[in-house]
Coordinates of C-alpha atoms and ligand atoms in Angstrom, one line a residue:
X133 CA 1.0 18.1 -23.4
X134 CA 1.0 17.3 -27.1
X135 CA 1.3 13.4 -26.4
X136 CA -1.5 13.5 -24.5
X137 CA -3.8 12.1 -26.6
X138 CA -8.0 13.0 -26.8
X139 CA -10.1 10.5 -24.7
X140 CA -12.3 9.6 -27.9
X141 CA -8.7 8.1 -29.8
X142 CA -8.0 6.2 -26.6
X143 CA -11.7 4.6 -26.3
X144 CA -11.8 3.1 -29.5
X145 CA -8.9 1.0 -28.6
X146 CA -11.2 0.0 -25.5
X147 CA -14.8 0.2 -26.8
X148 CA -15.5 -2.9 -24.0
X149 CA -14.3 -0.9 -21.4
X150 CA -15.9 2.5 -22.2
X151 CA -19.4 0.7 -22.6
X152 CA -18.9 -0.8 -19.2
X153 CA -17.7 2.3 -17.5
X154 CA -20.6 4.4 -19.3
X155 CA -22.7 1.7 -17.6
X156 CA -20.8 1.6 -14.1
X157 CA -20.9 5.5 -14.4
X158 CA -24.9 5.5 -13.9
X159 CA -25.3 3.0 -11.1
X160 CA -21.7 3.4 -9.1
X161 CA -20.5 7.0 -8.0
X162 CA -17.7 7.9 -10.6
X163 CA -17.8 4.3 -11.8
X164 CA -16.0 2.4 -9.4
X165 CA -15.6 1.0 -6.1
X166 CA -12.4 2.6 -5.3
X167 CA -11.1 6.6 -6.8
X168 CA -7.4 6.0 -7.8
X169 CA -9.1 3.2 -10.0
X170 CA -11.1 5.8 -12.3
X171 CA -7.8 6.8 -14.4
X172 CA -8.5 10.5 -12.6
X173 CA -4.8 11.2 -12.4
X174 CA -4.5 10.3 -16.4
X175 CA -7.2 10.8 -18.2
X176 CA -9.0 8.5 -20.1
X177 CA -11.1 5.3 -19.9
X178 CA -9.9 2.9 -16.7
X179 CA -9.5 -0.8 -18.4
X180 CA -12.1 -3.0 -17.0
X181 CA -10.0 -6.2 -15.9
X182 CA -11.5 -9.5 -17.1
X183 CA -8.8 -12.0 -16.3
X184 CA -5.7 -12.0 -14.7
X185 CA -3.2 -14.8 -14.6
X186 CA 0.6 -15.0 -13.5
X187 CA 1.9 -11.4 -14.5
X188 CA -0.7 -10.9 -16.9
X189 CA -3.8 -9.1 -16.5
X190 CA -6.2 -8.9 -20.1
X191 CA -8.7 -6.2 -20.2
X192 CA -12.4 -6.7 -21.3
X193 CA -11.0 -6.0 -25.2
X194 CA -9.0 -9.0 -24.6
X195 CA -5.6 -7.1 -24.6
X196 CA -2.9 -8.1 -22.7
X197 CA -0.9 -6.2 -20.0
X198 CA 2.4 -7.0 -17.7
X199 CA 0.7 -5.9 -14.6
X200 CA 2.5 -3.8 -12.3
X201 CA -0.4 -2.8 -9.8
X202 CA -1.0 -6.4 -8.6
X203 CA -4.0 -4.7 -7.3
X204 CA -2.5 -2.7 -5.2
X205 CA 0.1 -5.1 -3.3
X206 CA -1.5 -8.3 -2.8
X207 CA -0.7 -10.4 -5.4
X208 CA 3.0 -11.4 -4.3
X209 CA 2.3 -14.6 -6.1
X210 CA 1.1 -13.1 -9.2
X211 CA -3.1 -13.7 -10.7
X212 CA -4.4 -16.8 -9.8
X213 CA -1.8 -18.7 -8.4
X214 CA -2.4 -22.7 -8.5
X215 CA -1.4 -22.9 -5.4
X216 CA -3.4 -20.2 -4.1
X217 CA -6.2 -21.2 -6.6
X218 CA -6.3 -25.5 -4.9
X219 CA -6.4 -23.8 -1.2
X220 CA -9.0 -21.4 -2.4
X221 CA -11.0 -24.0 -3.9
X222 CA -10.7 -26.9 -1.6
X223 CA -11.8 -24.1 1.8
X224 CA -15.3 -23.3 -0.7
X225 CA -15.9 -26.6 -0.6
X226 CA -16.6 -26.9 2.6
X227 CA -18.4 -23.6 3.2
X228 CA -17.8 -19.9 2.6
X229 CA -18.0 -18.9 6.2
X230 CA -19.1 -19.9 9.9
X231 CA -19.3 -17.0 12.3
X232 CA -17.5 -19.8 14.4
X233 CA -14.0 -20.3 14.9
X234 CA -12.0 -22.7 12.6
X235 CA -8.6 -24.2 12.1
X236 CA -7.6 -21.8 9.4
X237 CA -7.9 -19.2 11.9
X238 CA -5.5 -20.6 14.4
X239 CA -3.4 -21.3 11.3
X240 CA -2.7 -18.5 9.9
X241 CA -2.4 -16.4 13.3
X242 CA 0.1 -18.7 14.5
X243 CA 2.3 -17.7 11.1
X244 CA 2.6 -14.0 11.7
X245 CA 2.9 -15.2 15.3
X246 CA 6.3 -16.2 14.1
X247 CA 6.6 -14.6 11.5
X248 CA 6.5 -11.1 13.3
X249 CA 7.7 -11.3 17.0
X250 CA 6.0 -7.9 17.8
X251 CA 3.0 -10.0 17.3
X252 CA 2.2 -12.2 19.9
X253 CA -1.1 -12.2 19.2
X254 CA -3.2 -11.1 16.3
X255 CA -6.6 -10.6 15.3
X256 CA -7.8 -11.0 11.7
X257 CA -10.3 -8.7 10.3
X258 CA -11.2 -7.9 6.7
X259 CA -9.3 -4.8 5.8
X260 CA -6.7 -2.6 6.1
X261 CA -8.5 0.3 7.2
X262 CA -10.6 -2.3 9.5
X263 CA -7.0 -3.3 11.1
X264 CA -6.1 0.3 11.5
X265 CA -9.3 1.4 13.0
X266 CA -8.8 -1.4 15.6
X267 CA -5.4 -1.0 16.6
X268 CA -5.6 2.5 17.2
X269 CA -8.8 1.4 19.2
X270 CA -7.0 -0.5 21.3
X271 CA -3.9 1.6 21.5
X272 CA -5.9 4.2 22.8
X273 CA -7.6 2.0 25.7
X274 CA -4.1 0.6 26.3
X275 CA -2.7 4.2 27.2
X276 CA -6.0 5.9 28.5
X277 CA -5.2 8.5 25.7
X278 CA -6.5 10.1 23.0
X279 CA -3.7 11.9 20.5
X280 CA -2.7 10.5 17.5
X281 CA 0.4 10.9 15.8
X282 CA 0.2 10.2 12.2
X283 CA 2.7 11.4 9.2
X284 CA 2.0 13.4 5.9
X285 CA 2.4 11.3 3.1
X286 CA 1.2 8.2 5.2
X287 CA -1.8 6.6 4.4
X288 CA -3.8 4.0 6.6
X289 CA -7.0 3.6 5.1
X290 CA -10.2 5.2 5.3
X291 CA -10.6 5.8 8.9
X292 CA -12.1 9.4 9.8
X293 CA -9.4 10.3 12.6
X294 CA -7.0 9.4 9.7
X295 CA -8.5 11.4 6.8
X296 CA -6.3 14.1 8.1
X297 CA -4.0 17.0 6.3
X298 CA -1.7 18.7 7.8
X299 CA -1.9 22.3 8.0
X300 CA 0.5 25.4 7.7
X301 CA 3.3 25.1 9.7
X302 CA 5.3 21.9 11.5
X303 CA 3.7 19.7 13.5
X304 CA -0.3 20.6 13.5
X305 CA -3.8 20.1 14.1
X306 CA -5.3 17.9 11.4
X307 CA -7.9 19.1 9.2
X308 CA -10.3 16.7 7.5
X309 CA -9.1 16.0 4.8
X310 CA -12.3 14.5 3.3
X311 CA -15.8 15.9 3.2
X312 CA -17.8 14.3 6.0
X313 CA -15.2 14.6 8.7
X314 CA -16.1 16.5 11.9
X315 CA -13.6 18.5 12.7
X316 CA -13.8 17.3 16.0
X317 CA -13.0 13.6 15.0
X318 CA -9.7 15.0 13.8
X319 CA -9.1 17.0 17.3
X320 CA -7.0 14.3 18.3
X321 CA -4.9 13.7 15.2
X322 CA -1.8 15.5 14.8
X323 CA -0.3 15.4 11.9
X324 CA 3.4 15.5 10.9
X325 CA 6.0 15.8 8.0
X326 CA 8.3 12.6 7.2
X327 CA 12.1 13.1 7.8
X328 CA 11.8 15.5 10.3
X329 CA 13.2 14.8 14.3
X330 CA 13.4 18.6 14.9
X331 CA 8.8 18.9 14.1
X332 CA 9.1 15.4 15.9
X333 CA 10.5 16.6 19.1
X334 CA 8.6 19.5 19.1
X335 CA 5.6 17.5 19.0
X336 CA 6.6 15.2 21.8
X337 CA 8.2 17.8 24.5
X338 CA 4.4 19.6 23.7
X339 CA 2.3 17.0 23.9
X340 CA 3.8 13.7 24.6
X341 CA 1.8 12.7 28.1
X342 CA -1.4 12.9 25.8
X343 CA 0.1 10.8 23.0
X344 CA -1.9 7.7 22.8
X345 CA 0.3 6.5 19.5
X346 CA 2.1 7.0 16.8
X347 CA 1.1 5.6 13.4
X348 CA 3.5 5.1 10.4
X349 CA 4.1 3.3 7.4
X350 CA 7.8 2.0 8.2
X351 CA 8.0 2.3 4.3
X352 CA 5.9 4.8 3.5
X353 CA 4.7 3.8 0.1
X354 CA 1.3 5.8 -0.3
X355 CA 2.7 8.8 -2.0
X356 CA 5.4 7.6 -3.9
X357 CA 8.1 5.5 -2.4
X358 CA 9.4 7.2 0.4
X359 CA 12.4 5.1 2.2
X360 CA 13.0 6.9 5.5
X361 CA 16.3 7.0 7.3
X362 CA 17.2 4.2 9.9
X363 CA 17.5 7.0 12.2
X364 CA 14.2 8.6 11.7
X365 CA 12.5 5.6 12.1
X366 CA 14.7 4.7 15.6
X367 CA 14.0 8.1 16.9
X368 CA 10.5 6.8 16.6
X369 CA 10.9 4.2 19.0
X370 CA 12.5 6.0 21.1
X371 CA 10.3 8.8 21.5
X372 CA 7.1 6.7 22.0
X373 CA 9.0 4.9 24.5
X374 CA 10.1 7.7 26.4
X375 CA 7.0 9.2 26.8
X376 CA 4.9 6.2 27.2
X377 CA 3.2 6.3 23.6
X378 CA 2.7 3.3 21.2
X379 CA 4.5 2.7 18.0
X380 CA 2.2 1.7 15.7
X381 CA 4.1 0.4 12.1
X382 CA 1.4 0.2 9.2
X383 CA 2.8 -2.7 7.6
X384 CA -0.2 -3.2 5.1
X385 CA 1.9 -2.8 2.7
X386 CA 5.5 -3.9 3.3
X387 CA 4.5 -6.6 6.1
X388 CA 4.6 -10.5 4.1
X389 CA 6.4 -8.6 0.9
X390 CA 9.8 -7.1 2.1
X391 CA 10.7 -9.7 4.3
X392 CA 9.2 -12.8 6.2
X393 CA 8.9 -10.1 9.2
X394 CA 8.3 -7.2 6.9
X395 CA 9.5 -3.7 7.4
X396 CA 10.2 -4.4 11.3
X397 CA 12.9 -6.5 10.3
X398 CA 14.6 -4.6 7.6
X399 CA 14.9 -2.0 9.8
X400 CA 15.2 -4.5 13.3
X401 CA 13.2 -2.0 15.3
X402 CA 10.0 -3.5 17.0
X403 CA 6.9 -1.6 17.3
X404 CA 4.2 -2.3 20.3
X405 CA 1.3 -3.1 17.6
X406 CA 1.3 -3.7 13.9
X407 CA -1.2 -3.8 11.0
X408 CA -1.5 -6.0 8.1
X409 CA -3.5 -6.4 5.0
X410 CA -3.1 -7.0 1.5
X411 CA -0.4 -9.8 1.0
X412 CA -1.5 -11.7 4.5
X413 CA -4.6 -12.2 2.5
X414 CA -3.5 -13.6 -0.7
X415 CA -6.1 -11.5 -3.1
X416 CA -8.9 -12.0 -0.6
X417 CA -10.2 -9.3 1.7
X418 CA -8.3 -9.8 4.9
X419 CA -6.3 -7.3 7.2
X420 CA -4.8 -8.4 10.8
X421 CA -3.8 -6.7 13.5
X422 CA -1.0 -7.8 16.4
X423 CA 0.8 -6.5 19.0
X424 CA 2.3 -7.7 22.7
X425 CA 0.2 -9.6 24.4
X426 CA -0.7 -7.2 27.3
X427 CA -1.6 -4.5 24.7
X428 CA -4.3 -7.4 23.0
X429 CA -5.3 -8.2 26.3
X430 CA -7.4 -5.4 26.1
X431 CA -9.8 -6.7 23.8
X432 CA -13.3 -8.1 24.0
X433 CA -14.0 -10.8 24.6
X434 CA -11.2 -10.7 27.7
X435 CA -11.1 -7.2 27.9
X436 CA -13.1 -3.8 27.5
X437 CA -12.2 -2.7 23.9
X438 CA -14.9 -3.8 21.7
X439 CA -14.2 -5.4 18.2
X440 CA -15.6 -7.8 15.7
X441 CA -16.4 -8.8 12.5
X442 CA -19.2 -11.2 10.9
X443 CA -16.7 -12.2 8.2
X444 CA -13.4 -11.7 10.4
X445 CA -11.1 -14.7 10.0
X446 CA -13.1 -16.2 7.3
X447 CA -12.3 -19.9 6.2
X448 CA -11.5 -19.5 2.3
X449 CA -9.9 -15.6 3.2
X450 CA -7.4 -17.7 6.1
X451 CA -7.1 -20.5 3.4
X452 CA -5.7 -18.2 0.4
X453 CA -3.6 -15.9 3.4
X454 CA -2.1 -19.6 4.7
X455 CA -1.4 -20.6 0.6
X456 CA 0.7 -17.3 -0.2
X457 CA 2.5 -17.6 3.1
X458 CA 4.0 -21.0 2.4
X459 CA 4.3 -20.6 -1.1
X460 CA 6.3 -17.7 -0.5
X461 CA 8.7 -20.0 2.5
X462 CA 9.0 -22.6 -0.1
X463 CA 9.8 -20.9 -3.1
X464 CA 12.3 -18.7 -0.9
X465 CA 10.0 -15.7 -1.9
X466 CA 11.8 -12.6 -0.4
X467 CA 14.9 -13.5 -2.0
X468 CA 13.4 -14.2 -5.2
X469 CA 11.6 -10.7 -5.4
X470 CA 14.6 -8.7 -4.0
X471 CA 16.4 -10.5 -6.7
X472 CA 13.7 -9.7 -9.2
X473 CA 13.6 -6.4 -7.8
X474 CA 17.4 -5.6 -8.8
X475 CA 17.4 -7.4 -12.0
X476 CA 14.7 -5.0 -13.1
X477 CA 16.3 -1.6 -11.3
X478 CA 19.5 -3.0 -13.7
X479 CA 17.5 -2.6 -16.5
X480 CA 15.2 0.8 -16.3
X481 CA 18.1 2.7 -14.8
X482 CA 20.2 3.0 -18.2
X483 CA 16.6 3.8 -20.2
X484 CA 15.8 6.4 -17.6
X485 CA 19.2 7.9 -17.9
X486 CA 18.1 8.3 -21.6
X487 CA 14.9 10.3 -20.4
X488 CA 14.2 13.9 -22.2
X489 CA 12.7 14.6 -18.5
X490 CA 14.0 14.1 -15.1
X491 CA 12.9 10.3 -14.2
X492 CA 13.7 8.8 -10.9
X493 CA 13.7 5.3 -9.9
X494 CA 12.6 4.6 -6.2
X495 CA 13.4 0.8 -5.4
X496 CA 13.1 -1.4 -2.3
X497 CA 12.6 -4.9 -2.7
X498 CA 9.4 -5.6 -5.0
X499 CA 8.4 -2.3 -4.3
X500 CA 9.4 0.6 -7.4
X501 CA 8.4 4.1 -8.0
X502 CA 8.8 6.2 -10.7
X503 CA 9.2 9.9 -9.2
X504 CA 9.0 12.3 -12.4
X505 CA 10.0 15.1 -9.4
X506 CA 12.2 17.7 -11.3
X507 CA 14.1 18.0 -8.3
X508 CA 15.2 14.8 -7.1
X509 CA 12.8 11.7 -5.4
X510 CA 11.6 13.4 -2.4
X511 CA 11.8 11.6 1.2
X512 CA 8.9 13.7 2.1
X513 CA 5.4 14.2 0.7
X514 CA 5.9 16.5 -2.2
X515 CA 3.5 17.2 -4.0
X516 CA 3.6 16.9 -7.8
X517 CA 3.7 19.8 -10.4
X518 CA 1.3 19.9 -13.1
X519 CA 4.0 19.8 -15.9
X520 CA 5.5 16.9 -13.9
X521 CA 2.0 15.1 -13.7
X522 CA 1.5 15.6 -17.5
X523 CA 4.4 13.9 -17.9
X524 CA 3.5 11.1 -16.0
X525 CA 0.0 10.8 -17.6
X526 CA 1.8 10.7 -21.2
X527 CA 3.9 8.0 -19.5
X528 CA 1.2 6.1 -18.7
X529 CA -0.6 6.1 -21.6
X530 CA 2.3 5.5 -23.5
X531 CA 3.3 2.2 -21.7
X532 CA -0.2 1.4 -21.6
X533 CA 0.0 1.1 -25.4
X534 CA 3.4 -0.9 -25.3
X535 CA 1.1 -3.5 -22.7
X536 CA 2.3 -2.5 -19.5
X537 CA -0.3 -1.8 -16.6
X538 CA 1.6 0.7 -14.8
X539 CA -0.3 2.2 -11.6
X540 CA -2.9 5.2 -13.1
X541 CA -1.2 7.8 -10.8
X542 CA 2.5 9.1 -10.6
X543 CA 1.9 8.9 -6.7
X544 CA 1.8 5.3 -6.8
X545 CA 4.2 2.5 -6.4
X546 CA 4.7 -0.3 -8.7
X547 CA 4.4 -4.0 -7.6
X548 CA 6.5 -6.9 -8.6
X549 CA 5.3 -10.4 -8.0
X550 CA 6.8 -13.7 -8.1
X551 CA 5.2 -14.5 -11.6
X552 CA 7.2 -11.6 -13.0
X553 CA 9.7 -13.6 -15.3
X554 CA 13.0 -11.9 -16.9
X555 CA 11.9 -11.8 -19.6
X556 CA 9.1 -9.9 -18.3
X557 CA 11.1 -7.3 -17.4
X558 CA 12.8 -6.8 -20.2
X559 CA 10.4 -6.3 -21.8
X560 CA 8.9 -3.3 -19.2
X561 CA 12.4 -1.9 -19.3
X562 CA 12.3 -2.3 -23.9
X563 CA 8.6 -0.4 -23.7
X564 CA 10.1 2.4 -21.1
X565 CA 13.2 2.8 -23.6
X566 CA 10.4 3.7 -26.4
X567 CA 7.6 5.3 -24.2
X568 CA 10.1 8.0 -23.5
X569 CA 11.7 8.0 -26.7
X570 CA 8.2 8.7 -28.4
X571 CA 7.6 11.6 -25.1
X572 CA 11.1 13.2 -26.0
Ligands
PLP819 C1 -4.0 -0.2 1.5 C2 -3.5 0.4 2.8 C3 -4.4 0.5 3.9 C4 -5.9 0.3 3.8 O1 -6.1 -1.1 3.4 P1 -7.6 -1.4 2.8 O2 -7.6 -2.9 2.7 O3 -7.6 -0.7 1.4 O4 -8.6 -0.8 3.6 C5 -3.9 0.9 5.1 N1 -2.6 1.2 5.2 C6 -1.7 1.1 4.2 C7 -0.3 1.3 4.5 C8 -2.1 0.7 3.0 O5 -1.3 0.7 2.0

């Protein structure tokens, strides 16, 4: 595409950052610790992020950006919150970490205790992917089977039974989708599409005596923002129930961020065991993972499912998890970002209606996509076509210039924070107005 711009023009507005990822490039595989975050999707050099603070981040060129990644969902209360920061502070002072219980633990467990009734018990541990790998652990000792069911489109970290495609046809065997995947670790996974009771049914009537659980993303918000219908997502419960399966909801994304009791109660359906990550630890590396009682039972030290964790429940991780959670109760967070949420839907809608190029906005709560789909926002995982991911690079690149930080991918959501002031957002909705004006 014509606005696409050659890499070289781009770096020499970021000569800091291309040095460092020319240096990153020799001693870290592609540069970084993480893919999405090597600008793959839109070509040129990823920013190297020096600073971040409120809805701000500034890049190692010292430019500033209205931040719409808040790396990657954690940052409800924007960079470096005082709040968060004093918590953060005061728990270093007495010691980065025990390998013994402590208070903070206790804490913070009893808050999703009662946050999240589905919970009632949780473990800590310091990922997503860690909290995913566990619960499906103990899922399967809970049911004495081995099947998982987990969706296309879904994502649930980096587990191998989860690096999973689907395959031709409805509901089907997994294949790796990652190098370094047995195909038998996959055996067990099946893998189906979003929005579909008839593959779903299918699956269950086949299969459903081995089904050890079901994994999804309530909201799935991995590929794109993909809000599912309330019925799909009861038919869920239902099905698991019936066949004596676990529903597993993934709520390391939505849980803390679209409601005190996250995307189990928007949708006031209860699953048997939930994971957590991201917001529930503030900006520091912490997942969780909760569930009824007799399900948790199972673990060691109590039971015969073994899990652990050197820095699990770690002091300053619990203390910055504990500072966003009360931050967010005092400053009536979820109805402050749902708020924030529509004022800034109010705004894009009438530039995107101005678009030279189909432009879809995708909102729930905090959470926004922007689905440059031709044919409508999808419900399902649909993949993008390369004229439509031009189109999103040139968008990228072209807010990038205007200052905003807009995820490097057109398969990724957007993330509003608390810090995110009105005039913030008028400001992303001013620089969306001449982004696509200058695409047209
Ligand atoms: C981010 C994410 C994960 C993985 O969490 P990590 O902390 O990156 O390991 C799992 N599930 C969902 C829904 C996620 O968005």
């Amino acid at each position: 595409m014509s606005n696409l711009r050659p890499n070289t023009l781009r770096e020499s507005r970021h000569p800091r950052s291309a040095e460092l990822y020319q240096r990153a490039c020799r001693v870290i595989p592609g540069g970084v610790n993480s893919p999405v975050r090597a600008f793959r999707a839109v070509g040129g050099t990823p920013l190297f992020i020096a600073r971040g603070a409120g809805a701000q981040v500034f890049d190692a060129d010292g430019r500033a950006y209205l931040d719409l990644v808040g790396s990657w969902g954690p940052l409800i209360a924007g960079h470096a919150h005082p709040a968060v920061l004093a918590a953060v502070t005061e728990a270093l002072g007495r010691g980065m970490t025990y390998g013994a219980p402590c208070a903070a633990e206790v804490e913070l467990a009893e808050q999703v205790v009662a946050c999240y009734p589905a919970a009632e018990q949780v473990r800590f541990v310091s990922s997503g992917t860690e909290a995913v790998m566990s619960a499906i652990r103990v899922a399967r000792a809970f049911t004495g089977r081995d099947l998982i069911v987990k969706f296309a489109g879904c994502y649930h970290g980096h587990a191998d039974h989860l690096l999973v495609a689907a395959g031709s046809g409805l509901a089907t065997f997994g294949r790796p989708s990652s190098a370094g995947v047995p195909e038998a670790f996959t055996a067990c996974t099946r893998v189906l599409p979003l929005d579909d009771e008839a593959a779903l049914q299918e699956l269950f009537q086949r299969e459903g005596a081995r089904i050890a659980a079901l994994i999804i993303e309530p909201l799935p918000a991995n590929h794109g923002l993909l809000p599912q219908r309330r019925e799909f997502l009861t038919r869920l419960r239902q099905l698991t129930s019936e066949h004596g399966a676990l529903l597993i909801f993934d709520e390391v994304i939505s849980g803390f961020r679209l409601a005190r009791g996250g995307a189990a109660q928007l949708f006031g359906i209860a699953p048997d065991l939930a994971t957590f990550g991201k917001v529930i630890g503030g900006g520091m590396p912490v997942g969780a993972f909760g569930g009824a009682r007799r399900i948790m039972a199972r673990l060691a030290p109590d039971g015969d499912t073994y899990q652990a964790g050197t820095l699990s429940g770690n002091p300053v991780a619990m203390a910055a998890g504990l500072a966003t959670l009360a931050l967010l109760e005092r400053e009536s967070g979820w109805e402050r970002l749902e708020a924030r949420g529509a004022e800034l839907e109010a705004l894009l809608r009438p530039a995107l209606a101005q678009a030279s190029f189909p432009v879809h906005l995708v909102r729930v709560g905090s959470l926004f996509w922007l689905s440059l789909h031709e044919a409508g926002a999808p419900r399902t995982a649909l993949a993008l076509s390369e004229r439509e991911r031009a189109r999103f690079a040139a968008l990228f690149h072209a807010m990038l210039e205007r200052g905003i930080y807009l995820p490097p991918s057109g398969y990724e959501t957007c993330f509003l924070s608390l810090a995110h002031s009105s005039a913030d957002l008028t400001r992303c909705a001013q620089a969306l107005r001449e982004a696509l004006a200058a695409l047209a």
